[in-house]
CSV table of C-alpha atoms in Angstrom, one decimal:
chain,number,residue,atom,x,y,z
A,8,MET,CA,-254.1,-90.9,-169.2
A,9,SER,CA,-252.8,-90.6,-165.7
A,10,TRP,CA,-255.3,-93.1,-164.4
A,11,MET,CA,-254.1,-95.6,-166.9
A,12,SER,CA,-250.5,-95.2,-165.7
A,13,GLY,CA,-251.8,-95.6,-162.1
A,14,VAL,CA,-253.6,-98.8,-163.0
A,15,THR,CA,-250.4,-100.1,-164.7
A,16,CYS,CA,-248.3,-99.3,-161.7
A,17,ARG,CA,-250.7,-101.1,-159.4
A,18,VAL,CA,-250.7,-104.2,-161.7
A,19,ARG,CA,-246.9,-104.2,-161.8
A,20,GLU,CA,-246.8,-103.8,-158.0
A,21,TRP,CA,-249.2,-106.7,-157.5
A,22,GLN,CA,-247.1,-108.8,-160.0
A,23,ALA,CA,-243.9,-108.1,-158.0
A,24,GLN,CA,-245.6,-109.0,-154.7
A,25,ARG,CA,-246.9,-112.2,-156.4
A,26,ALA,CA,-243.4,-113.1,-157.6
A,27,ARG,CA,-241.9,-112.5,-154.1
A,28,TRP,CA,-244.6,-114.7,-152.6
A,29,LYS,CA,-243.9,-117.5,-155.0
A,30,THR,CA,-240.2,-117.2,-154.2
A,31,ASP,CA,-241.0,-117.3,-150.5
A,32,MET,CA,-243.2,-120.3,-151.0
A,33,GLU,CA,-240.5,-122.2,-152.8
A,34,ARG,CA,-238.1,-121.5,-150.0
A,35,PHE,CA,-240.7,-122.5,-147.5
A,36,LYS,CA,-241.3,-125.9,-149.2
A,37,THR,CA,-237.6,-126.5,-149.5
A,38,GLU,CA,-237.1,-125.8,-145.8
A,39,GLN,CA,-240.1,-127.8,-144.9
A,40,ARG,CA,-238.8,-130.9,-146.7
A,41,ALA,CA,-235.4,-130.5,-145.0
A,42,ALA,CA,-237.1,-130.1,-141.6
A,43,ARG,CA,-239.1,-133.3,-142.1
A,44,LYS,CA,-236.0,-135.2,-143.0
A,45,SER,CA,-233.9,-133.9,-140.1
A,46,GLY,CA,-236.8,-133.8,-137.6
A,47,GLY,CA,-236.1,-130.2,-136.9
A,48,ARG,CA,-238.4,-127.2,-136.4
A,49,MET,CA,-240.9,-126.6,-139.1
A,50,PRO,CA,-240.6,-123.3,-140.9
A,51,GLU,CA,-243.3,-120.7,-140.8
A,52,ASN,CA,-245.7,-120.5,-143.8
A,53,PRO,CA,-245.3,-117.0,-145.4
A,54,GLY,CA,-248.9,-117.0,-146.7
A,55,PRO,CA,-250.2,-115.1,-149.7
A,56,PRO,CA,-249.4,-111.4,-150.0
A,57,PRO,CA,-252.2,-109.1,-148.5
A,58,THR,CA,-254.0,-107.4,-151.4
A,59,GLY,CA,-257.5,-106.1,-152.1
A,60,PHE,CA,-258.1,-109.2,-154.3
A,61,ALA,CA,-259.1,-111.1,-151.1
A,62,LEU,CA,-262.2,-108.8,-150.8
A,63,LEU,CA,-263.3,-108.8,-154.4
A,64,PRO,CA,-265.4,-112.0,-154.2
A,65,TRP,CA,-267.8,-110.2,-151.9
A,66,LEU,CA,-269.0,-108.1,-154.8
A,67,LEU,CA,-271.1,-111.1,-155.8
A,68,MET,CA,-273.6,-109.8,-153.2
A,69,GLY,CA,-274.5,-107.2,-155.8
A,70,MET,CA,-275.4,-109.7,-158.5
A,71,GLY,CA,-279.1,-109.4,-157.5
A,72,ALA,CA,-279.1,-105.7,-158.3
A,73,PHE,CA,-277.3,-106.4,-161.6
A,74,SER,CA,-279.8,-109.1,-162.4
A,75,ASN,CA,-282.7,-106.7,-161.8
A,76,ILE,CA,-281.1,-104.1,-164.2
A,77,PHE,CA,-280.5,-106.8,-166.8
A,78,GLN,CA,-284.0,-108.1,-166.6
A,79,GLY,CA,-285.6,-104.7,-166.8
A,80,LYS,CA,-287.1,-104.9,-163.3
A,81,THR,CA,-285.3,-101.7,-162.1
A,82,PRO,CA,-286.9,-98.3,-163.0
A,83,ASN,CA,-284.6,-95.9,-164.6
A,84,PRO,CA,-282.1,-98.6,-165.4
A,85,TRP,CA,-279.5,-96.2,-166.7
A,86,ILE,CA,-279.3,-94.5,-163.4
A,87,GLY,CA,-279.2,-97.8,-161.6
A,88,GLY,CA,-276.4,-99.0,-163.9
A,89,VAL,CA,-274.3,-95.9,-163.4
A,90,GLY,CA,-274.9,-96.2,-159.6
A,91,LEU,CA,-273.9,-99.9,-159.7
A,92,LEU,CA,-270.7,-99.1,-161.7
A,93,ALA,CA,-269.8,-96.2,-159.4
A,94,PHE,CA,-270.4,-98.3,-156.2
A,95,ASN,CA,-268.2,-101.2,-157.5
A,96,SER,CA,-265.5,-98.7,-158.6
A,97,LEU,CA,-265.4,-97.0,-155.2
A,98,TYR,CA,-265.4,-100.4,-153.4
A,99,ILE,CA,-262.4,-101.6,-155.4
A,100,TYR,CA,-260.6,-98.3,-154.9
A,101,VAL,CA,-261.2,-98.3,-151.1
A,102,THR,CA,-260.4,-102.0,-150.5
A,103,PHE,CA,-257.1,-102.0,-152.5
A,104,ARG,CA,-255.9,-98.9,-150.6
A,105,ALA,CA,-256.9,-100.5,-147.2
A,106,PHE,CA,-253.8,-102.8,-147.3
A,107,VAL,CA,-251.3,-100.0,-147.3
A,108,LYS,CA,-251.2,-98.1,-144.0
A,109,GLU,CA,-250.3,-94.7,-145.5
A,110,LYS,CA,-252.9,-95.0,-148.2
A,111,ARG,CA,-255.5,-96.3,-145.8
A,112,GLU,CA,-255.1,-93.3,-143.5
A,113,SER,CA,-255.0,-90.7,-146.3
A,114,ARG,CA,-257.8,-88.2,-146.9
A,115,SER,CA,-258.7,-89.4,-150.3
A,116,THR,CA,-259.5,-92.9,-149.0
A,117,ARG,CA,-261.8,-91.4,-146.3
A,118,VAL,CA,-263.5,-89.2,-148.8
A,119,ALA,CA,-264.1,-92.2,-151.1
A,120,LEU,CA,-265.5,-94.2,-148.3
A,121,ALA,CA,-267.9,-91.3,-147.4
A,122,VAL,CA,-269.0,-91.0,-151.0
A,123,MET,CA,-269.5,-94.7,-151.1
A,124,GLY,CA,-271.8,-94.5,-148.0
A,125,LEU,CA,-273.9,-91.7,-149.6
A,126,LEU,CA,-274.2,-93.7,-152.8
A,127,THR,CA,-275.3,-96.8,-150.9
A,128,CYS,CA,-278.0,-94.9,-149.1
A,129,GLY,CA,-279.3,-93.3,-152.3
A,130,LEU,CA,-279.4,-96.6,-154.2
A,131,ALA,CA,-281.0,-98.4,-151.2
A,132,ILE,CA,-283.7,-95.7,-150.7
A,133,GLY,CA,-284.4,-95.4,-154.4
A,134,TYR,CA,-284.6,-99.1,-155.3
A,135,GLY,CA,-284.7,-101.2,-152.1
A,136,GLY,CA,-284.8,-105.0,-152.5
A,137,SER,CA,-281.5,-106.5,-153.6
A,138,TRP,CA,-279.9,-103.0,-153.5
A,139,LEU,CA,-280.1,-103.2,-149.7
A,140,TYR,CA,-277.3,-105.8,-149.6
A,141,PHE,CA,-274.9,-103.0,-150.6
A,142,PHE,CA,-274.9,-102.1,-146.9
A,143,PRO,CA,-272.9,-105.2,-145.8
A,144,LEU,CA,-270.4,-104.3,-148.6
A,145,LEU,CA,-270.2,-100.8,-147.2
A,146,GLY,CA,-269.6,-102.3,-143.7
A,147,LEU,CA,-266.8,-104.6,-145.2
A,148,ALA,CA,-265.1,-101.6,-146.7
A,149,THR,CA,-265.5,-99.6,-143.5
A,150,GLY,CA,-263.9,-102.4,-141.5
A,151,ALA,CA,-261.0,-102.6,-143.9
A,152,VAL,CA,-260.2,-98.9,-143.7
A,153,LEU,CA,-261.2,-97.8,-140.2
A,154,ARG,CA,-259.2,-99.7,-137.7
A,155,GLY,CA,-258.6,-98.3,-134.2
A,156,PRO,CA,-260.5,-96.8,-131.3
A,157,TRP,CA,-263.2,-95.2,-133.5
A,158,LEU,CA,-264.1,-98.5,-135.2
A,159,GLY,CA,-266.8,-99.5,-132.7
A,160,GLN,CA,-268.6,-96.2,-132.8
A,161,ILE,CA,-268.4,-95.9,-136.6
A,162,GLY,CA,-269.4,-99.6,-137.0
A,163,LEU,CA,-272.5,-99.1,-134.9
A,164,GLY,CA,-273.3,-95.9,-136.8
A,165,VAL,CA,-273.2,-97.7,-140.1
A,166,THR,CA,-275.3,-100.5,-138.7
A,167,ALA,CA,-277.9,-98.1,-137.4
A,168,LEU,CA,-278.0,-96.3,-140.8
A,169,ALA,CA,-278.5,-99.6,-142.6
A,170,ALA,CA,-281.3,-100.6,-140.2
A,171,VAL,CA,-283.2,-97.3,-140.7
A,172,VAL,CA,-283.0,-97.3,-144.4
A,173,SER,CA,-283.8,-101.0,-144.7
A,174,PHE,CA,-286.8,-100.7,-142.3
A,175,PHE,CA,-288.1,-97.8,-144.5
A,176,ARG,CA,-287.9,-100.0,-147.6
A,177,ALA,CA,-288.3,-103.6,-146.4
A,178,GLY,CA,-289.9,-103.5,-142.9
A,179,TRP,CA,-288.6,-106.1,-140.5
A,180,ASP,CA,-286.2,-107.6,-143.0
A,181,ALA,CA,-284.0,-104.7,-141.9
A,182,VAL,CA,-282.9,-106.9,-139.0
A,183,ASN,CA,-281.0,-109.2,-141.5
A,184,VAL,CA,-279.4,-106.3,-143.3
A,185,ALA,CA,-278.4,-104.6,-140.1
A,186,TYR,CA,-276.9,-107.8,-138.6
A,187,GLY,CA,-275.0,-108.5,-141.9
A,188,THR,CA,-273.6,-105.0,-141.9
A,189,PHE,CA,-272.4,-105.1,-138.3
A,190,LEU,CA,-270.9,-108.6,-138.7
A,191,SER,CA,-269.1,-107.7,-141.9
A,192,THR,CA,-267.7,-104.5,-140.4
A,193,MET,CA,-266.3,-106.0,-137.2
A,194,VAL,CA,-265.1,-109.3,-138.5
A,195,THR,CA,-263.3,-107.7,-141.4
A,196,ALA,CA,-261.6,-105.2,-139.1
A,197,ALA,CA,-260.6,-108.0,-136.7
A,198,ILE,CA,-259.2,-110.3,-139.3
A,199,LEU,CA,-257.2,-107.6,-141.2
A,200,SER,CA,-255.9,-106.1,-137.9
A,201,LEU,CA,-254.7,-109.5,-136.7
A,202,SER,CA,-253.1,-110.2,-140.1
A,203,GLU,CA,-251.3,-106.9,-140.0
A,204,ALA,CA,-250.1,-107.5,-136.5
A,205,VAL,CA,-248.7,-110.8,-137.5
A,206,ARG,CA,-246.8,-109.2,-140.4
A,207,GLU,CA,-245.5,-106.5,-138.2
A,208,LEU,CA,-244.3,-109.0,-135.6
A,209,ARG,CA,-242.6,-111.1,-138.3
A,210,ALA,CA,-240.9,-107.9,-139.7
A,211,ALA,CA,-239.8,-107.0,-136.1
A,212,ARG,CA,-238.4,-110.4,-135.5
A,213,GLU,CA,-236.4,-110.3,-138.8
A,214,GLU,CA,-235.1,-106.8,-137.9
A,215,LEU,CA,-234.0,-108.0,-134.4
A,216,ALA,CA,-232.2,-110.9,-136.0
A,217,ARG,CA,-230.5,-108.6,-138.5
A,218,ARG,CA,-229.4,-106.2,-135.7
A,219,ALA,CA,-228.1,-109.1,-133.6
A,220,VAL,CA,-225.9,-110.2,-136.6
A,221,GLU,CA,-224.7,-106.6,-137.0
A,222,LYS,CA,-223.9,-106.3,-133.3
A,223,GLU,CA,-222.0,-109.6,-133.4
A,224,ARG,CA,-220.0,-108.5,-136.4
A,225,LEU,CA,-219.2,-105.2,-134.7
A,226,ARG,CA,-218.2,-107.0,-131.5
A,227,PHE,CA,-215.9,-109.4,-133.3
A,228,SER,CA,-214.3,-106.7,-135.4
A,229,ARG,CA,-213.7,-104.6,-132.3
A,230,ASP,CA,-212.2,-107.6,-130.4
A,231,LEU,CA,-210.0,-108.5,-133.4
A,232,HIS,CA,-208.7,-104.9,-133.5
A,233,ASP,CA,-208.0,-104.9,-129.8
A,234,LEU,CA,-206.3,-108.3,-129.9
A,235,LEU,CA,-204.1,-108.0,-133.0
A,236,GLY,CA,-203.4,-104.3,-132.8
A,237,HIS,CA,-201.3,-104.7,-129.6
A,238,THR,CA,-199.9,-108.2,-130.4
A,239,LEU,CA,-198.6,-107.2,-133.8
A,240,SER,CA,-197.1,-104.0,-132.4
A,241,VAL,CA,-195.2,-106.1,-129.8
A,242,ILE,CA,-194.0,-108.5,-132.5
A,243,VAL,CA,-192.8,-105.6,-134.7
A,244,VAL,CA,-191.0,-104.0,-131.8
A,245,LYS,CA,-189.3,-107.2,-130.8
A,246,SER,CA,-188.4,-108.1,-134.4
A,247,GLU,CA,-186.8,-104.8,-134.8
A,248,ALA,CA,-184.8,-105.2,-131.6
A,249,ALA,CA,-183.7,-108.7,-132.6
A,250,ARG,CA,-182.6,-107.5,-136.1
A,251,ARG,CA,-180.4,-104.8,-134.5
A,252,LEU,CA,-179.0,-107.0,-131.8
A,253,ALA,CA,-178.3,-110.0,-134.1
A,254,HIS,CA,-174.7,-108.8,-135.2
A,255,ARG,CA,-173.8,-107.5,-131.7
A,256,ASP,CA,-175.3,-109.8,-129.1
A,257,LEU,CA,-176.6,-113.1,-130.5
A,258,ASP,CA,-177.9,-114.3,-127.1
A,259,ALA,CA,-180.0,-111.2,-126.6
A,260,ALA,CA,-181.4,-111.5,-130.1
A,261,LEU,CA,-182.4,-115.1,-129.4
A,262,VAL,CA,-184.2,-113.9,-126.3
A,263,GLN,CA,-186.2,-111.5,-128.4
A,264,ILE,CA,-186.9,-114.2,-131.0
A,265,THR,CA,-188.1,-116.5,-128.2
A,266,ASP,CA,-190.4,-113.7,-127.0
A,267,ILE,CA,-191.7,-113.3,-130.5
A,268,GLU,CA,-192.6,-117.0,-130.7
A,269,SER,CA,-194.3,-116.8,-127.3
A,270,VAL,CA,-196.3,-113.7,-128.3
A,271,GLY,CA,-197.3,-115.4,-131.6
A,272,ARG,CA,-198.6,-118.5,-129.9
A,273,GLN,CA,-200.5,-116.4,-127.3
A,274,ALA,CA,-202.0,-114.4,-130.1
A,275,LEU,CA,-203.2,-117.6,-131.9
A,276,THR,CA,-204.8,-118.7,-128.6
A,277,GLU,CA,-206.5,-115.4,-128.1
A,278,ILE,CA,-207.9,-115.4,-131.7
A,279,ARG,CA,-209.3,-118.9,-131.1
A,280,GLU,CA,-210.8,-117.8,-127.8
A,281,ALA,CA,-212.4,-114.7,-129.4
A,282,VAL,CA,-213.9,-116.8,-132.2
A,283,THR,CA,-215.4,-119.4,-129.8
A,284,GLY,CA,-216.4,-116.7,-127.2
A,285,TYR,CA,-214.4,-117.9,-124.2
A,286,ARG,CA,-212.2,-115.1,-122.8
A,287,GLU,CA,-211.3,-114.4,-119.2
A,288,GLY,CA,-209.0,-111.7,-118.0
A,289,SER,CA,-208.1,-109.7,-114.9
A,290,LEU,CA,-206.7,-106.2,-114.5
A,291,ALA,CA,-203.7,-107.5,-112.7
A,292,THR,CA,-202.8,-109.7,-115.6
A,293,GLU,CA,-203.2,-106.8,-118.0
A,294,LEU,CA,-201.0,-104.6,-115.9
A,295,ASP,CA,-198.3,-107.2,-115.7
A,296,ARG,CA,-198.3,-107.7,-119.5
A,297,ALA,CA,-198.3,-103.9,-119.9
A,298,ARG,CA,-195.1,-103.7,-117.9
A,299,SER,CA,-193.5,-106.4,-120.1
A,300,ALA,CA,-194.6,-104.7,-123.3
A,301,LEU,CA,-193.4,-101.2,-122.2
A,302,THR,CA,-190.1,-102.6,-121.0
A,303,ALA,CA,-189.5,-104.4,-124.3
A,304,ALA,CA,-190.2,-101.1,-126.1
A,305,GLY,CA,-187.7,-99.2,-124.0
A,306,VAL,CA,-190.3,-97.3,-122.0
A,307,GLU,CA,-190.0,-97.2,-118.2
A,308,PRO,CA,-193.3,-98.3,-116.7
A,309,LEU,CA,-194.7,-97.0,-113.4
A,310,VAL,CA,-197.8,-98.8,-112.2
A,311,ARG,CA,-199.8,-97.6,-109.1
A,312,GLN,CA,-203.0,-99.3,-107.9
A,313,SER,CA,-205.2,-98.4,-105.0
A,314,GLY,CA,-208.8,-98.9,-103.8
A,315,THR,CA,-211.1,-101.8,-103.1
A,316,PRO,CA,-211.2,-105.0,-105.2
A,317,LEU,CA,-213.2,-104.7,-108.4
A,318,VAL,CA,-215.9,-106.9,-109.8
A,319,PRO,CA,-214.8,-109.0,-112.9
A,320,GLN,CA,-216.8,-106.9,-115.3
A,321,THR,CA,-215.2,-103.7,-114.2
A,322,GLU,CA,-211.7,-105.3,-114.4
A,323,ALA,CA,-212.5,-106.6,-117.9
A,324,LEU,CA,-213.4,-103.1,-119.2
A,325,LEU,CA,-210.3,-101.5,-117.5
A,326,GLY,CA,-208.2,-104.3,-119.0
A,327,TRP,CA,-209.4,-103.2,-122.5
A,328,VAL,CA,-208.3,-99.6,-121.7
A,329,VAL,CA,-204.9,-100.7,-120.5
A,330,ARG,CA,-204.3,-102.8,-123.6
A,331,GLU,CA,-205.3,-100.0,-126.0
A,332,ALA,CA,-203.6,-97.2,-124.2
A,333,VAL,CA,-200.3,-99.1,-123.9
A,334,THR,CA,-200.5,-100.2,-127.5
A,335,ASN,CA,-200.7,-96.5,-128.5
A,336,VAL,CA,-197.8,-95.6,-126.3
A,337,VAL,CA,-195.6,-98.3,-127.9
A,338,ARG,CA,-196.7,-97.5,-131.5
A,339,HIS,CA,-197.0,-93.8,-131.5
A,340,SER,CA,-195.6,-91.9,-128.6
A,341,GLY,CA,-191.8,-92.2,-128.6
A,342,ALA,CA,-192.0,-91.9,-124.9
A,343,THR,CA,-189.4,-92.9,-122.3
A,344,ARG,CA,-191.8,-93.1,-119.4
A,345,CYS,CA,-195.4,-94.3,-118.9
A,346,ASP,CA,-197.5,-94.0,-115.8
A,347,ILE,CA,-200.5,-96.2,-115.2
A,348,THR,CA,-202.6,-95.3,-112.2
A,349,VAL,CA,-205.7,-97.2,-110.9
A,350,ASP,CA,-207.6,-95.3,-108.2
A,351,GLY,CA,-210.8,-96.7,-106.7
A,352,THR,CA,-213.5,-95.3,-104.4
A,353,PRO,CA,-216.6,-97.1,-103.1
A,354,GLU,CA,-218.6,-95.7,-105.9
A,355,ARG,CA,-216.3,-95.2,-108.9
A,356,VAL,CA,-212.9,-96.3,-110.2
A,357,SER,CA,-210.6,-94.4,-112.5
A,358,LEU,CA,-207.7,-95.5,-114.7
A,359,THR,CA,-205.2,-93.1,-116.1
A,360,VAL,CA,-202.4,-93.9,-118.6
A,361,THR,CA,-200.0,-91.0,-119.1
A,362,ASP,CA,-196.8,-90.9,-121.2
A,363,ASN,CA,-194.1,-88.2,-121.7
A,364,GLY,CA,-193.6,-88.8,-125.4
A,365,PRO,CA,-193.4,-86.1,-128.1
A,366,GLY,CA,-195.0,-88.3,-130.7
A,367,ALA,CA,-198.2,-87.5,-132.6
A,368,SER,CA,-201.3,-87.5,-130.5
A,369,ILE,CA,-204.0,-90.1,-130.9
A,370,PRO,CA,-207.3,-88.4,-132.1
A,371,ASP,CA,-210.1,-88.0,-129.7
A,372,PRO,CA,-212.4,-91.0,-129.9
A,373,ALA,CA,-215.5,-88.9,-130.3
A,374,SER,CA,-214.1,-87.3,-133.5
A,375,ILE,CA,-213.3,-90.5,-135.3
A,376,PRO,CA,-215.5,-90.7,-138.4
A,377,GLY,CA,-214.8,-94.3,-139.3
A,378,PRO,CA,-212.3,-97.1,-139.3
A,379,ALA,CA,-208.7,-96.2,-138.7
A,380,SER,CA,-206.1,-96.5,-141.4
A,381,ALA,CA,-203.2,-98.8,-141.4
A,382,PRO,CA,-200.9,-98.8,-138.3
A,383,ALA,CA,-197.8,-96.8,-138.3
A,384,PRO,CA,-194.3,-98.3,-138.4
A,385,ALA,CA,-193.0,-99.4,-135.0
A,386,PRO,CA,-190.3,-97.3,-133.5
A,387,ALA,CA,-186.7,-98.3,-134.3
A,388,PHE,CA,-184.5,-99.6,-131.5
A,389,THR,CA,-180.8,-99.1,-130.9
A,390,ALA,CA,-178.4,-102.0,-130.3
A,391,ALA,CA,-178.9,-101.6,-126.6
A,392,GLY,CA,-182.6,-102.2,-127.0
A,393,SER,CA,-183.6,-98.6,-126.0
A,394,ALA,CA,-185.9,-96.5,-128.0
A,395,PRO,CA,-184.7,-93.3,-129.8
A,396,PRO,CA,-186.0,-90.0,-128.5
A,397,THR,CA,-188.6,-89.6,-131.2
A,398,ALA,CA,-190.9,-92.1,-132.9
A,399,PRO,CA,-192.1,-92.1,-136.5
A,400,ALA,CA,-195.4,-90.2,-136.9
A,401,PRO,CA,-198.4,-92.5,-137.0
A,402,ALA,CA,-200.7,-92.9,-139.9
A,403,PRO,CA,-203.7,-90.5,-139.8
A,404,GLY,CA,-206.4,-91.8,-137.5
A,405,ALA,CA,-204.2,-94.7,-136.2
A,406,GLY,CA,-205.6,-96.1,-133.0
A,407,GLY,CA,-208.8,-94.2,-133.4
A,408,THR,CA,-211.0,-97.2,-133.9
A,409,GLY,CA,-209.8,-98.7,-130.6
A,410,LEU,CA,-210.5,-95.6,-128.6
A,411,LYS,CA,-213.8,-95.2,-130.2
A,412,GLY,CA,-214.8,-98.8,-129.4
A,413,LEU,CA,-213.6,-98.3,-125.8
A,414,THR,CA,-215.7,-95.1,-125.5
A,415,GLU,CA,-218.8,-97.0,-126.7
A,416,ARG,CA,-218.1,-99.9,-124.2
A,417,LEU,CA,-217.6,-97.6,-121.3
A,418,ALA,CA,-220.6,-95.4,-122.1
A,419,THR,CA,-222.8,-98.6,-122.1
A,420,ALA,CA,-221.6,-99.3,-118.6
A,421,GLY,CA,-222.3,-95.8,-117.4
A,422,GLY,CA,-218.6,-94.7,-117.6
A,423,SER,CA,-216.6,-92.3,-119.7
A,424,LEU,CA,-213.3,-92.1,-121.6
A,425,SER,CA,-211.2,-89.1,-122.4
A,426,ALA,CA,-208.0,-88.8,-124.3
A,427,GLY,CA,-205.8,-85.9,-125.3
A,428,PRO,CA,-202.4,-84.2,-124.9
A,429,THR,CA,-201.3,-83.0,-121.5
A,430,ALA,CA,-200.2,-79.5,-120.6
A,431,GLY,CA,-196.6,-80.4,-120.0
A,432,GLY,CA,-196.3,-82.6,-123.1
A,433,GLY,CA,-197.2,-86.2,-123.6
A,434,PHE,CA,-200.6,-87.9,-123.9
A,435,ARG,CA,-203.1,-89.0,-121.3
A,436,VAL,CA,-206.0,-91.6,-121.5
A,437,ARG,CA,-208.4,-91.5,-118.6
A,438,ALA,CA,-211.3,-93.9,-118.0
A,439,GLU,CA,-213.9,-93.8,-115.3
A,440,LEU,CA,-216.4,-96.5,-114.4
A,441,PRO,CA,-219.0,-97.2,-111.6
A,442,VAL,CA,-217.7,-99.9,-109.3
A,443,ASP,CA,-220.8,-102.0,-109.8
A,444,SER,CA,-223.5,-101.5,-112.5
A,445,GLY,CA,-226.2,-103.6,-114.1
A,446,ASP,CA,-224.9,-102.5,-117.5
A,447,LEU,CA,-221.4,-103.8,-117.0
A,448,ALA,CA,-222.3,-107.2,-118.3
A,449,GLU,CA,-223.7,-105.9,-121.5
A,450,ALA,CA,-220.7,-103.6,-122.0
A,451,THR,CA,-218.3,-106.6,-121.7
A,452,ASP,CA,-220.5,-108.8,-123.9
A,453,LEU,CA,-221.2,-111.4,-121.2
A,454,ARG,CA,-223.2,-114.2,-122.8
A,455,ARG,CA,-223.9,-117.9,-122.4
A,456,THR,CA,-222.9,-120.1,-125.3
A,457,PRO,CA,-224.8,-123.2,-126.3
A,458,GLY,CA,-223.5,-126.3,-124.7
A,459,SER,CA,-221.1,-124.5,-122.3
A,460,PRO,CA,-222.9,-123.4,-119.1
A,461,GLY,CA,-221.0,-121.1,-116.9
A,462,THR,CA,-218.7,-119.8,-119.6
A,463,ARG,CA,-218.7,-116.2,-120.6
A,464,ALA,CA,-218.0,-114.5,-123.9
A,465,GLY,CA,-217.0,-111.1,-122.6
A,466,ARG,CA,-213.6,-110.9,-124.1
A,467,VAL,CA,-210.8,-109.0,-122.4
A,468,ALA,CA,-207.7,-109.6,-124.5
A,469,PRO,CA,-204.6,-109.9,-122.3
A,470,LEU,CA,-201.5,-108.0,-123.2
A,471,THR,CA,-198.6,-110.2,-124.3
C-alpha cells in the first residue's frame, strides 16, 4: 500500500501549504488595513500556493470522450474507459509534480510525460472525434514540465504531431487542434515560469533582508565588544589603583576616581553613538588615548609614526587595531613597555604593536572557533601605581573575538592581520592595509542613516 501512503503524504503536504497560505492571507489583510489607516505602503498579496489543482479544471476537455463512452458511441468501450482513466491518472501525476523543481526534472516525470504522449496518439488515432482534444491537454502538461531552452522545439514537435494525427482523423479540423495544442503549451509554460520567477525573487528578497539583519547584529556585537572591552579594562585598572592608593595618597586616589568618572561618561557617549550609528575617529586620537591608557596601567608607551597622511577609512581601521591591541596589553601582558609603530608608503600602511610582557599570549585570530570567554582580572597595582612584573593569566580565548573581528574587517579592505609571540619574548600584533581601496568603506561600515545626510556609521571607538 505504498501508493496509499504516498497519496496521504501529498494530501497532508497540500493541507500544510493551504494552512500557511491562510496564515499569510490573514497577515496580509491585517497589514493592508493598517496601511490604509496610516496611508503607508500597501503590502504584497502572497497569492494562493502553487499546486497542480490549478490545472485540474482543464480535464473537463475530456468530457466529450467520457460522454461517448457513457452513451455507447465508442467501439470497444472497455478499452476506451481504461485509456481515459490512464490518461487522467498520468495527467494528474505529471501536473502535480510540475510545481516542484526537483520532481519536475526527475526521470520518472519525463517518462510519465512520454507515456502520456503515446497514449494520447493511440486514443486519437483509434477513436478520433472528441478524443483529439486530448492533444491540448498533452500540450498543457508539456508546458508545465518542460521549461527552458528546449521548450520551443518540443512545443513545435507536439503541435506537429497533433496536426498530423488530427488531419488523419478529422481533415482540416486539425488546424483547431494544432492551434489549441501550441497555445496551451506555450501559454502554460510562460505563466508558470513567470510565477516561479516571482516566487524566487520574493524568496531572494527575504533572504537578503535576513542577511542584512544578521550583518547588522554582527556589526553591533563586534562594536560593543571593541567599545566596552577596552573601556571596562581601563575602569578596572584605575579602580584597582585608586583602592591601593586610598590609604596612602588620597589626592592621587581622587585623581584616579575622577578618571574613572570621565571614562564612564565617555563610554556612555560611545555606546549611544554606536546605537545610533554616528561615530567618527582618527588614528591620532586613538594613539593619544593609547598613551594615556598604557601610562595608567604602568606600561611605558613608545609611539612612532611616519608616512603620508591617510584617508579617514584607513585611519578608522587602524584605530580599531590600536584599541584592541592596547586593551590586550593592559589586560593580559604584564608588560612594562609597549611600542606602537605606524609606517606608511605610497601603496600600503602598516601598524605594529609590540610589548615585552611575559603574560599569556592572545590566540591567533584565525584559530578562534567562537566567542571569547569572560575577560581576565585586571593586573594589580602597587601603591606607587606601577604594575607588578607578571599579570594574572587571562581566561582561555580572552580577546580572541576582537582579533577575529579585526581580521575580518581588514580582509574586507584588502589588508591582513597577524598576531603572535615574538622571538625575544613578548607579543606582537601587526596590521597592513592598502592606503586607498574601494573596499575600505565597506570594512568600516560606512552608511547613510535616514534623516541624517552626510553622517557616517562606520564606528571607530576611541580609546579612553
